[in-house]
Short mmCIF file of C-alpha atoms in Angstrom, two decimals:
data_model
loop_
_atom_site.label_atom_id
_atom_site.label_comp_id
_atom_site.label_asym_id
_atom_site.label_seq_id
_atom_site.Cartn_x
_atom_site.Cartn_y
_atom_site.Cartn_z
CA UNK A 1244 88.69 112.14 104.50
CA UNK A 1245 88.21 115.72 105.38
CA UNK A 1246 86.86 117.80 102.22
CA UNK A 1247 88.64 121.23 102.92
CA UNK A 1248 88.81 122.10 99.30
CA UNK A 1249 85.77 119.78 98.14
CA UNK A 1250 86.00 118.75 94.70
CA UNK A 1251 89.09 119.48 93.52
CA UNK A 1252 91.59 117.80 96.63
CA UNK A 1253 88.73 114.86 96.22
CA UNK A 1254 89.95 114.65 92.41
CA UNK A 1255 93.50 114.64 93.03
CA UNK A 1256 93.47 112.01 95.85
CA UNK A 1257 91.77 109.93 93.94
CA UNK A 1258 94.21 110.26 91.05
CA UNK A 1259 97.23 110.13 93.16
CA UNK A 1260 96.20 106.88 94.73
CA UNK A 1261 95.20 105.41 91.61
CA UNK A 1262 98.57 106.22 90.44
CA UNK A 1263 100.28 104.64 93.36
CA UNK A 1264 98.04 101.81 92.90
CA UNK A 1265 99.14 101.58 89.22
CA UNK A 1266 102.82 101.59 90.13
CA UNK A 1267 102.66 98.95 92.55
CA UNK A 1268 101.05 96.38 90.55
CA UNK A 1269 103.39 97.29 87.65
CA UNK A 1270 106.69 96.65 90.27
CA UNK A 1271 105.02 93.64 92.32
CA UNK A 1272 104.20 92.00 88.05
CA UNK A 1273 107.58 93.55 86.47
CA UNK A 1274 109.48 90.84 88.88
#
């Protein structure tokens, strides 16, 4: 993954796939 704005786009990746992550075991349990 290319750090272009180092910490900060590192941070929000991480939280945006951990989100993703979240919602897909939610929708793959919730059936």
């Amino acid at each position: 993954m290319p750090q272009v704005m180092g910490a900060p786009l590192s941070t929000f990746a991480s939280k945006q796939r951990l989100r993703a992550a979240q919602a897909i075991y939610v929708l793959f349990f919730s059936r």
